[in-house]
CSV table of C-alpha atoms in Angstrom, one decimal:
chain,number,residue,atom,x,y,z
A,267,MET,CA,0.0,0.0,0.0
A,268,ASP,CA,1.3,3.4,-0.9
A,269,SER,CA,1.4,6.1,1.7
A,270,GLU,CA,-1.4,8.7,1.9
A,271,LYS,CA,1.3,11.3,1.1
A,272,ASP,CA,2.2,9.6,-2.2
A,273,THR,CA,-1.4,9.2,-3.4
A,274,GLN,CA,-2.3,12.7,-2.4
A,275,LYS,CA,0.8,14.2,-4.1
A,276,GLU,CA,0.0,12.3,-7.3
A,277,LEU,CA,-3.5,13.5,-7.2
A,278,GLU,CA,-2.5,17.1,-6.6
A,279,GLU,CA,-0.3,17.0,-9.7
A,280,LEU,CA,-3.1,15.5,-11.8
A,281,ALA,CA,-6.3,17.0,-10.6
A,282,PRO,CA,-6.1,19.9,-8.0
A,283,ASN,CA,-9.9,20.1,-7.5
A,284,LEU,CA,-10.3,16.4,-6.9
A,285,ALA,CA,-7.2,16.5,-4.6
A,286,ARG,CA,-8.8,19.3,-2.6
A,287,LEU,CA,-12.1,17.3,-2.2
A,288,ARG,CA,-10.2,14.2,-1.1
A,289,LYS,CA,-8.3,16.1,1.5
A,290,GLN,CA,-11.5,17.7,2.9
A,291,GLN,CA,-13.7,14.6,2.5
A,292,PRO,CA,-11.8,11.4,2.3
A,293,GLU,CA,-15.0,9.3,2.9
A,294,ASP,CA,-17.1,8.0,0.1
A,295,GLY,CA,-20.5,8.7,1.6
A,296,PHE,CA,-21.6,5.0,1.9
A,297,SER,CA,-22.7,3.6,5.2
A,298,VAL,CA,-24.3,0.4,6.7
A,299,HIS,CA,-26.4,-0.2,9.7
A,300,PRO,CA,-24.4,-0.6,12.9
A,301,SER,CA,-24.7,-4.4,13.4
A,302,TYR,CA,-24.2,-5.2,9.8
A,303,PHE,CA,-20.7,-6.7,9.9
A,304,ARG,CA,-21.5,-8.9,12.9
A,305,GLU,CA,-24.5,-10.2,10.9
A,306,LEU,CA,-22.4,-10.7,7.8
A,307,GLU,CA,-19.8,-12.7,9.6
A,308,GLN,CA,-22.4,-14.9,11.2
A,309,SER,CA,-24.2,-15.4,7.9
A,310,VAL,CA,-21.0,-16.4,6.1
A,311,LEU,CA,-20.0,-18.8,8.8
A,312,ASN,CA,-23.5,-20.4,8.7
A,313,GLU,CA,-23.2,-20.7,5.0
A,314,VAL,CA,-19.8,-22.3,5.0
A,315,HIS,CA,-20.8,-24.8,7.7
A,316,ARG,CA,-23.8,-25.7,5.7
A,317,GLN,CA,-21.7,-26.6,2.6
A,318,PRO,CA,-18.7,-29.0,2.7
A,319,ALA,CA,-15.4,-27.1,2.5
A,320,THR,CA,-14.2,-29.2,-0.5
A,321,LYS,CA,-16.0,-31.2,-3.1
A,322,ARG,CA,-16.1,-34.8,-2.1
A,323,ARG,CA,-14.7,-37.3,-4.5
A,324,PHE,CA,-16.8,-40.4,-5.3
A,325,ASP,CA,-15.7,-43.2,-3.0
A,326,TRP,CA,-15.1,-46.2,-5.3
A,327,SER,CA,-13.2,-48.1,-2.6
A,328,GLY,CA,-16.4,-48.2,-0.5
A,329,ILE,CA,-18.4,-49.6,-3.4
A,330,LEU,CA,-15.7,-52.2,-4.1
A,331,SER,CA,-15.5,-53.4,-0.6
A,332,TRP,CA,-19.3,-53.6,-0.4
A,333,LEU,CA,-19.3,-55.7,-3.6
A,334,LEU,CA,-16.5,-58.0,-2.5
A,335,VAL,CA,-17.0,-58.6,1.2
A,336,GLY,CA,-20.5,-57.4,1.7
A,337,PRO,CA,-23.2,-59.7,3.2
A,338,ARG,CA,-25.1,-60.1,0.0
A,339,PRO,CA,-22.6,-60.5,-2.9
A,340,VAL,CA,-25.2,-61.9,-5.3
A,341,ILE,CA,-27.5,-58.9,-5.0
A,342,ALA,CA,-24.4,-56.7,-5.3
A,343,LEU,CA,-23.2,-58.4,-8.4
A,344,THR,CA,-26.7,-58.2,-10.0
A,345,THR,CA,-26.9,-54.5,-9.2
A,346,LEU,CA,-23.5,-54.0,-10.8
A,347,ALA,CA,-24.5,-55.9,-13.9
A,348,LEU,CA,-27.7,-53.8,-14.2
A,349,ALA,CA,-25.7,-50.6,-13.7
A,350,LEU,CA,-23.2,-51.6,-16.4
A,351,ALA,CA,-26.1,-52.5,-18.8
A,352,ALA,CA,-27.8,-49.2,-18.1
A,353,LEU,CA,-24.5,-47.3,-18.7
A,354,TRP,CA,-23.9,-49.1,-22.0
A,355,TYR,CA,-27.4,-48.3,-23.1
A,356,LEU,CA,-27.2,-44.7,-22.2
A,357,SER,CA,-23.7,-44.2,-23.7
A,358,ALA,CA,-24.7,-45.6,-27.1
A,359,PRO,CA,-25.0,-42.6,-29.5
A,360,ALA,CA,-28.6,-41.9,-30.4
A,361,PRO,CA,-29.1,-41.5,-34.2
A,362,GLU,CA,-29.6,-37.9,-35.4
A,363,SER,CA,-29.6,-36.5,-31.9
A,364,ASN,CA,-27.4,-34.0,-30.2
A,365,LEU,CA,-26.7,-34.7,-26.6
A,366,PHE,CA,-27.0,-31.1,-25.7
A,367,ALA,CA,-29.6,-30.1,-28.3
A,368,GLY,CA,-31.9,-29.2,-25.4
A,369,SER,CA,-29.2,-27.9,-23.2
A,370,SER,CA,-31.2,-24.7,-22.6
A,371,GLU,CA,-33.3,-26.8,-20.3
A,372,VAL,CA,-30.2,-28.2,-18.5
A,373,ALA,CA,-29.2,-26.3,-15.4
A,374,ALA,CA,-25.9,-24.5,-15.4
A,375,GLU,CA,-24.7,-26.7,-12.6
A,376,GLU,CA,-25.3,-29.9,-14.6
A,377,LEU,CA,-23.5,-28.4,-17.6
A,378,ARG,CA,-20.6,-27.4,-15.4
A,379,ALA,CA,-20.5,-30.9,-13.9
A,380,TYR,CA,-20.5,-32.4,-17.3
A,381,VAL,CA,-17.7,-30.3,-18.6
A,382,HIS,CA,-15.8,-30.8,-15.4
A,383,GLU,CA,-16.1,-34.6,-15.5
A,384,ASN,CA,-15.2,-34.7,-19.2
A,385,LEU,CA,-12.4,-32.2,-19.2
A,386,ASP,CA,-10.2,-34.5,-21.1
A,387,ASP,CA,-12.6,-34.2,-24.1
A,388,PHE,CA,-12.0,-30.5,-24.3
A,389,SER,CA,-8.9,-28.6,-25.1
A,390,PRO,CA,-7.8,-26.6,-22.0
A,391,GLY,CA,-6.6,-23.9,-24.3
A,392,PHE,CA,-10.1,-23.6,-25.8
A,393,ILE,CA,-11.8,-23.4,-22.4
A,394,LEU,CA,-9.3,-20.8,-21.2
A,395,GLU,CA,-9.9,-18.8,-24.3
A,396,VAL,CA,-13.7,-18.9,-23.9
A,397,ALA,CA,-13.4,-18.1,-20.2
A,398,GLU,CA,-11.2,-15.1,-20.8
A,399,GLN,CA,-13.6,-13.8,-23.3
A,400,ASP,CA,-16.5,-14.3,-20.9
A,401,MET,CA,-14.8,-13.1,-17.7
A,402,ALA,CA,-13.9,-9.5,-16.8
A,403,PHE,CA,-10.2,-9.8,-17.2
A,404,GLU,CA,-7.8,-10.8,-19.8
A,405,THR,CA,-4.8,-12.7,-18.5
A,406,ASP,CA,-1.4,-13.1,-20.0
A,407,LEU,CA,-1.3,-16.8,-19.0
A,408,SER,CA,0.2,-19.3,-21.3
A,409,LEU,CA,-0.5,-22.9,-20.8
A,410,ASP,CA,3.1,-23.7,-21.5
A,411,ASP,CA,4.2,-21.9,-18.4
A,412,LEU,CA,1.8,-24.0,-16.1
A,413,SER,CA,2.1,-27.5,-14.6
A,414,GLU,CA,-0.8,-29.9,-15.1
A,415,GLU,CA,-1.9,-29.4,-11.6
A,416,GLU,CA,-1.9,-25.6,-12.1
A,417,ILE,CA,-3.9,-26.0,-15.3
A,418,ASP,CA,-6.4,-28.2,-13.4
A,419,ILE,CA,-6.8,-25.6,-10.7
A,420,LEU,CA,-7.2,-22.8,-13.2
A,421,LEU,CA,-9.8,-24.8,-15.2
A,422,ASP,CA,-11.7,-25.5,-12.0
A,423,GLU,CA,-11.7,-21.8,-11.1
A,424,TYR,CA,-12.8,-20.8,-14.6
A,425,LEU,CA,-15.6,-23.4,-14.7
A,426,GLU,CA,-16.9,-22.1,-11.4
A,427,GLU,CA,-17.1,-18.6,-12.9
A,428,LEU,CA,-18.8,-19.4,-16.2
A,429,ASP,CA,-22.5,-18.8,-16.7
A,430,GLN,CA,-24.9,-21.1,-18.4
A,431,GLU,CA,-24.8,-19.3,-21.8
A,432,THR,CA,-21.0,-19.7,-22.0
A,433,LEU,CA,-21.1,-23.3,-20.9
A,434,GLU,CA,-23.5,-24.0,-23.6
A,435,ASP,CA,-21.2,-22.3,-26.1
A,436,ILE,CA,-18.4,-24.6,-24.9
A,437,LEU,CA,-20.5,-27.6,-25.5
B,92,MET,CA,-33.0,5.0,15.0
B,93,SER,CA,-29.4,3.8,15.3
B,94,VAL,CA,-26.7,5.7,13.6
B,95,PRO,CA,-25.3,4.1,10.4
B,96,ILE,CA,-21.7,3.1,10.3
B,97,ARG,CA,-19.6,5.1,7.8
B,98,LYS,CA,-16.4,3.8,6.4
B,99,PRO,CA,-13.5,5.5,8.2
B,100,SER,CA,-11.1,7.3,5.9
B,101,PRO,CA,-7.7,5.8,5.3
B,102,GLN,CA,-6.2,8.9,6.8
B,103,THR,CA,-8.1,8.6,10.1
B,104,VAL,CA,-8.5,4.9,10.5
B,105,GLN,CA,-7.2,3.4,13.7
B,106,GLU,CA,-6.4,-0.2,12.6
B,107,PRO,CA,-7.4,-2.7,15.3
B,108,VAL,CA,-4.8,-5.3,16.1
B,109,HIS,CA,-5.3,-8.1,13.6
B,110,THR,CA,-3.8,-11.5,13.2
B,111,GLU,CA,-0.9,-11.7,10.7
B,112,ASP,CA,-1.7,-13.2,7.3
B,113,GLU,CA,0.8,-16.0,7.8
B,114,GLN,CA,-0.9,-17.0,11.0
B,115,ILE,CA,-4.3,-16.9,9.4
B,116,ILE,CA,-3.1,-19.1,6.5
B,117,ALA,CA,-1.4,-21.6,8.9
B,118,TRP,CA,-4.6,-21.9,10.9
B,119,ILE,CA,-6.7,-22.4,7.7
B,120,LYS,CA,-4.4,-25.0,6.3
B,121,ASP,CA,-4.7,-27.1,9.5
B,122,PRO,CA,-8.0,-28.9,9.6
B,123,GLY,CA,-8.1,-28.6,13.4
B,124,THR,CA,-7.9,-24.8,13.3
B,125,VAL,CA,-9.6,-24.0,10.0
B,126,ASP,CA,-12.6,-22.3,11.7
B,127,ARG,CA,-10.3,-20.1,13.9
B,128,GLY,CA,-8.4,-19.1,10.8
B,129,PHE,CA,-11.5,-18.2,8.8
B,130,ARG,CA,-12.9,-16.2,11.6
B,131,ALA,CA,-9.6,-14.3,11.8
B,132,LEU,CA,-9.7,-13.7,8.1
B,133,LEU,CA,-13.3,-12.4,8.3
B,134,ALA,CA,-12.3,-10.1,11.3
B,135,LYS,CA,-9.4,-8.7,9.3
B,136,TYR,CA,-10.8,-8.4,5.8
B,137,GLN,CA,-14.6,-8.6,5.5
B,138,GLU,CA,-15.1,-4.9,6.1
B,139,ARG,CA,-12.5,-3.8,3.6
B,140,LEU,CA,-13.8,-6.2,1.0
B,141,TYR,CA,-17.4,-4.9,1.6
B,142,TRP,CA,-16.4,-1.3,1.0
B,143,HIS,CA,-14.5,-2.2,-2.1
B,144,VAL,CA,-17.4,-4.1,-3.5
B,145,ARG,CA,-19.9,-1.5,-2.4
B,146,ARG,CA,-18.1,1.2,-4.4
B,147,LEU,CA,-18.4,-0.9,-7.5
B,148,VAL,CA,-21.9,-2.3,-7.0
B,149,ILE,CA,-23.3,0.7,-5.2
B,150,GLU,CA,-26.5,-0.7,-3.6
B,151,HIS,CA,-26.1,-2.3,-0.2
B,152,GLU,CA,-28.4,-5.3,-0.9
B,153,ASP,CA,-26.5,-6.2,-4.0
B,154,THR,CA,-23.2,-5.7,-2.2
B,155,ASN,CA,-24.3,-7.9,0.6
B,156,ASP,CA,-25.0,-10.7,-1.9
B,157,VAL,CA,-21.8,-10.3,-3.8
B,158,VAL,CA,-19.7,-10.2,-0.6
B,159,GLN,CA,-21.3,-13.3,0.9
B,160,GLU,CA,-20.7,-15.2,-2.3
B,161,CYS,CA,-17.2,-14.0,-2.4
B,162,LEU,CA,-16.4,-15.0,1.2
B,163,VAL,CA,-17.9,-18.4,0.7
B,164,LYS,CA,-15.8,-18.8,-2.4
B,165,VAL,CA,-12.7,-17.8,-0.4
B,166,TYR,CA,-13.5,-20.5,2.2
B,167,ARG,CA,-13.9,-23.1,-0.6
B,168,LYS,CA,-10.7,-22.1,-2.5
B,169,ILE,CA,-8.4,-21.2,0.4
B,170,GLY,CA,-6.8,-24.7,0.0
B,171,SER,CA,-5.5,-23.7,-3.4
B,172,PHE,CA,-4.1,-20.4,-2.2
B,173,ARG,CA,-0.4,-20.2,-2.9
B,174,LYS,CA,1.9,-18.2,-0.7
B,175,ASP,CA,3.6,-16.6,-3.7
B,176,SER,CA,0.8,-14.0,-3.9
B,177,GLY,CA,-0.3,-12.0,-0.8
B,178,LEU,CA,-3.5,-13.0,1.0
B,179,TYR,CA,-4.7,-9.4,0.8
B,180,THR,CA,-4.3,-9.1,-3.0
B,181,TRP,CA,-5.7,-12.6,-3.5
B,182,LEU,CA,-8.9,-11.7,-1.5
B,183,TYR,CA,-9.2,-8.4,-3.4
B,184,ARG,CA,-8.8,-10.3,-6.7
B,185,ILE,CA,-11.7,-12.6,-5.8
B,186,ALA,CA,-13.9,-9.8,-4.6
B,187,THR,CA,-13.2,-7.6,-7.7
B,188,ASN,CA,-13.9,-10.5,-10.0
B,189,GLU,CA,-17.2,-11.3,-8.2
B,190,ALA,CA,-18.3,-7.6,-8.4
B,191,LEU,CA,-17.3,-7.1,-12.0
B,192,SER,CA,-19.0,-10.4,-12.9
B,193,PHE,CA,-22.2,-9.3,-11.1
B,194,LEU,CA,-22.2,-6.0,-13.0
B,195,ARG,CA,-21.7,-7.7,-16.3
B,196,LYS,CA,-24.6,-10.0,-15.6
B,197,GLN,CA,-26.7,-7.1,-14.5
B,198,LYS,CA,-25.9,-5.2,-17.8
B,199,ARG,CA,-26.8,-8.3,-19.8
B,200,LYS,CA,-30.3,-8.4,-18.2
B,201,ALA,CA,-30.9,-4.6,-18.4
B,202,THR,CA,-32.7,-3.2,-21.4
B,203,ARG,CA,-31.9,0.4,-20.5
B,204,SER,CA,-29.3,2.5,-22.3
B,205,ILE,CA,-26.0,3.4,-20.6
B,206,ASP,CA,-27.2,7.0,-20.1
B,207,ASP,CA,-30.3,5.7,-18.3
B,208,GLU,CA,-28.1,3.4,-16.2
B,209,GLU,CA,-26.1,6.4,-15.0
B,210,LEU,CA,-29.2,8.4,-14.2
B,211,LEU,CA,-30.6,5.5,-12.4
B,212,LEU,CA,-27.5,5.2,-10.4
B,213,ALA,CA,-27.7,8.8,-9.3
B,214,GLU,CA,-31.3,8.2,-8.3
B,215,LYS,CA,-30.3,5.1,-6.4
B,216,LEU,CA,-27.7,7.0,-4.5
B,217,LYS,CA,-30.1,9.8,-3.5
B,218,ALA,CA,-32.7,7.2,-2.4
B,219,ASP,CA,-30.3,4.9,-0.6
B,220,ALA,CA,-30.8,5.1,3.1
B,221,TYR,CA,-27.2,4.0,3.5
B,222,PHE,CA,-25.7,6.8,1.3
B,223,ASP,CA,-25.3,9.8,3.4
B,224,GLY,CA,-22.8,11.7,1.4
B,225,ASP,CA,-23.2,15.4,0.7
B,226,ALA,CA,-23.6,17.1,-2.7
B,227,ALA,CA,-19.9,16.9,-3.5
B,228,GLN,CA,-19.7,13.2,-2.6
B,229,LEU,CA,-22.8,12.5,-4.7
B,230,HIS,CA,-21.3,14.4,-7.6
B,231,LEU,CA,-18.0,12.4,-7.2
B,232,GLN,CA,-19.9,9.1,-7.2
B,233,ARG,CA,-21.9,10.1,-10.3
B,234,ALA,CA,-18.7,11.0,-12.1
B,235,VAL,CA,-17.1,7.7,-11.1
B,236,ALA,CA,-20.1,5.9,-12.3
B,237,GLN,CA,-19.5,7.1,-15.8
B,238,LEU,CA,-16.2,5.3,-16.0
B,239,PRO,CA,-16.0,1.8,-17.5
B,240,ASP,CA,-16.3,-0.8,-14.7
B,241,LYS,CA,-12.7,-1.9,-14.7
B,242,GLN,CA,-11.5,1.7,-14.7
B,243,ARG,CA,-13.8,2.4,-11.8
B,244,ALA,CA,-12.1,-0.5,-9.9
B,245,VAL,CA,-8.7,1.1,-10.7
B,246,PHE,CA,-9.8,4.5,-9.5
B,247,ASN,CA,-11.4,3.3,-6.3
B,248,LEU,CA,-8.5,1.1,-5.3
B,249,ARG,CA,-6.1,4.0,-5.7
B,250,TYR,CA,-8.2,7.0,-4.6
B,251,PHE,CA,-10.1,5.5,-1.7
B,252,GLU,CA,-7.8,2.6,-0.6
B,253,GLU,CA,-4.4,4.0,-1.5
B,254,MET,CA,-3.4,0.7,-3.0
B,255,SER,CA,0.0,0.6,-4.7
B,256,TYR,CA,0.2,0.0,-8.4
B,257,GLN,CA,2.2,-3.2,-7.7
B,258,ASP,CA,-0.6,-4.6,-5.5
B,259,MET,CA,-3.3,-3.4,-8.0
B,260,SER,CA,-1.3,-5.2,-10.7
B,261,GLU,CA,-1.8,-8.5,-8.8
B,262,VAL,CA,-5.4,-7.8,-8.1
B,263,LEU,CA,-6.4,-6.9,-11.7
B,264,SER,CA,-3.8,-8.9,-13.7
B,265,THR,CA,-2.7,-5.8,-15.5
B,266,SER,CA,0.7,-4.2,-15.8
B,267,THR,CA,1.6,-1.3,-13.5
B,268,GLY,CA,2.1,1.0,-16.5
B,269,ALA,CA,-1.4,0.3,-17.8
B,270,LEU,CA,-2.9,0.8,-14.4
B,271,LYS,CA,-1.1,4.1,-14.0
B,272,ALA,CA,-2.4,5.2,-17.4
B,273,SER,CA,-5.9,4.1,-16.5
B,274,TYR,CA,-5.9,5.9,-13.2
B,275,HIS,CA,-4.5,9.1,-14.6
B,276,HIS,CA,-7.1,9.0,-17.3
B,277,ALA,CA,-9.9,8.4,-14.9
B,278,VAL,CA,-8.7,11.2,-12.6
B,279,LYS,CA,-8.6,13.7,-15.5
B,280,LYS,CA,-12.1,12.7,-16.6
B,281,ILE,CA,-13.5,13.2,-13.0
B,282,GLU,CA,-11.6,16.5,-12.6
B,283,LYS,CA,-13.1,17.8,-15.9
B,284,SER,CA,-16.6,16.8,-14.7
B,285,MET,CA,-16.0,18.6,-11.3
B,286,VAL,CA,-14.7,21.8,-13.0
B,287,ALA,CA,-17.8,21.8,-15.2
B,288,ILE,CA,-20.0,21.9,-12.1
B,289,GLU,CA,-17.9,24.2,-10.0
B,290,PRO,CA,-15.8,26.4,-12.2
B,291,ASN,CA,-14.3,28.2,-9.2
């Protein structure tokens, strides 16, 4: 942070009237009610305790142990077979259909989750380009300068920011 | 009726004793003390972030929504915070992004022209129970409102918060040279507007 002297001197050189106003009235005129910040803190703490701090990864080890050593292995294996059959059926491409043809009816969260889960199908460079166009800032980032982990973190952050319209554009 | 709280000026503010950023980060990174760390972060930064967002978003209710969203995001992302950037600039970066993103979405929804938006803003300020600035402050806010959003952020960070160009560069991902040019340009525009109102 620069000193008050630095910023005031800079302002006096650039804009004497504005500098005078700042000296006389450094406040911005905005205010809040007296207990607001206590309420804000409480409200934020309630919200973060309501949500898990980090996204939970799907626990495959729990499923596997249930399948292998659970009390009802036959039911478990049947369930698995049915799940695989359903997966195969759902993943078969439907003729003359576009998976996201009706994506305007799909919630942004679902789109985000889809892109997130299928990140490998999208070029990171493309997602970053779209995100930069959509977001407030341009960055000078080059993917060549980033590690895979950093690219993943960046993509996660960008996907969180994108709105439904942009997600649909990506798809 | 209770008296509203006004933001103290940087020149007169008596900073309360706050926890060092390094300590806050250490607490947050430790699962056993994450709550203590986040409370310390809120105690130190929530007001500053609020005023920063408020100057961009203007209305208290909108600001409240943006700041809550921002602080929840901070809690979720704090694990990915890297020490090579300052906690303070990292928080301002998230808050600025949230505020600018909110304004962008608001503009997409709006059917009004830019001129109408500026008039509306002036009316909002006059009607806002939590804007108690005088005529000069109202005029300043109206002049600031005519700047493009990112330039407003640059102006506010320098004029009201006395942020260095180096820190602003981290917050806004823009070179210090470009920020200096942007601030100087903004100041000249506002000065011109003030001279037009008060020639003497």
